[in-house]
Amino acid sequence: MIDEPRTYRRSPVQFILVMGILIIFGITILRTLPRDGYIALIPFAIIIGIALVSTLYTMTQKTTLSEDGISAQSILGEKSLRWGEISRVSGRRDGIKLHNLDGDVTVAPSPQLPGYEEVVEWIGIKRPDLFNPQEYSEMRRGVSTLVVLAIFGVVLVGALIAGGMMFFYSSNNLDVLLPLIFIIFILVVVFAVAFFFQPQSLTLEGKSLRVKYLFKEKTLLADEIASVDLRFTQNKNGKNYFVQLIQVNKKKMRISGLSLGLPIVYLTLKNWHTKNVAGGNSSGRF
């Protein structure tokens, strides 16, 4: 039960700092321009304007939860839904979007807000029926996987061709090849982590979870999983969420990149685990 409305937003201090940096940057650039360079101001003003509007939109986003429903607000306006009005969910990457029956009202909490994982938990608590394991019995990666695979193949082949040409036409073959070999090695490692060691699909079959990789698959029973958690890593671009399965033997499995929004994957797996594990418990973090 949500005793009092909970609001999730960025710190006002963070907003002031970002806006201050943009203003200082703009003034610095203006002082370097010649007084008669009015034409140069046009693209500069457009870039600064886009940056200011984008920052204002991002920094003013907020999500509010109450016992009655959920709302998301930005400078573009506010959208709200009562918990009982939510008819279905959709999502891409780390996001989740809540739809009413007519489809004319949607609420989409920002994944970059502090406490987003708590928002996801409350959505699952208030409307667990939206994350039915039978409805989402099969979850797989989308076409983006094939696109990235094709791009990687083209880049790798191009790098090999370029390396071969440099090797034959350069007088100092080893010095030329070493940087290229290093780049190819990095590409192979990134590809391996992204595809060989990441699940390509999940299939829920009764008390079993079948996890398929590119070249192998494994099956886990609900009782073999100790917890289902929503976690994230932080980098300069913000938060990157993933689902972590912790097995009874302490092994961990990281799930991300499926075509469904990650919160949908997480809440579906959590519901499946709660229903099928002995004792009927699955941990959720607040």
Short mmCIF file of C-alpha atoms in Angstrom, two decimals, residues 3 11 27 31 43 47 54 59 66 77 97 99-100 103 106 118 153 175 182 188 206 209 227 231 236 241 249 269 280:
data_model
loop_
_atom_site.label_atom_id
_atom_site.label_comp_id
_atom_site.label_asym_id
_atom_site.label_seq_id
_atom_site.Cartn_x
_atom_site.Cartn_y
_atom_site.Cartn_z
CA ASP A 3 0.51 5.51 2.22
CA SER A 11 17.62 17.06 -7.98
CA ILE A 27 28.67 33.17 -23.37
CA ARG A 31 32.85 36.24 -26.95
CA PRO A 43 23.62 27.68 -36.33
CA ILE A 47 22.46 24.24 -31.31
CA SER A 54 16.46 19.08 -24.33
CA MET A 59 15.49 17.78 -15.99
CA SER A 66 -0.15 7.09 -5.28
CA GLY A 77 2.30 18.26 -19.95
CA LYS A 97 4.59 2.38 -21.30
CA HIS A 99 -1.91 2.19 -21.94
CA ASN A 100 -5.58 2.67 -21.15
CA GLY A 103 -5.17 3.70 -26.25
CA THR A 106 -0.27 6.50 -22.09
CA GLU A 118 11.10 1.27 -7.39
CA GLY A 153 30.69 -8.56 -40.00
CA ASP A 175 54.14 -1.14 -36.80
CA PHE A 182 44.36 -4.35 -31.33
CA VAL A 188 35.81 -9.46 -31.26
CA GLY A 206 5.63 -24.57 -16.53
CA LEU A 209 12.95 -21.49 -17.86
CA SER A 227 16.06 -14.39 -6.74
CA ARG A 231 19.78 -3.97 -11.54
CA LYS A 236 28.30 8.81 -18.69
CA TYR A 241 19.31 -1.72 -16.72
CA ASN A 249 24.44 -22.23 -6.33
CA LEU A 269 10.05 -13.49 -14.72
CA GLY A 280 6.11 -18.81 -3.27
#
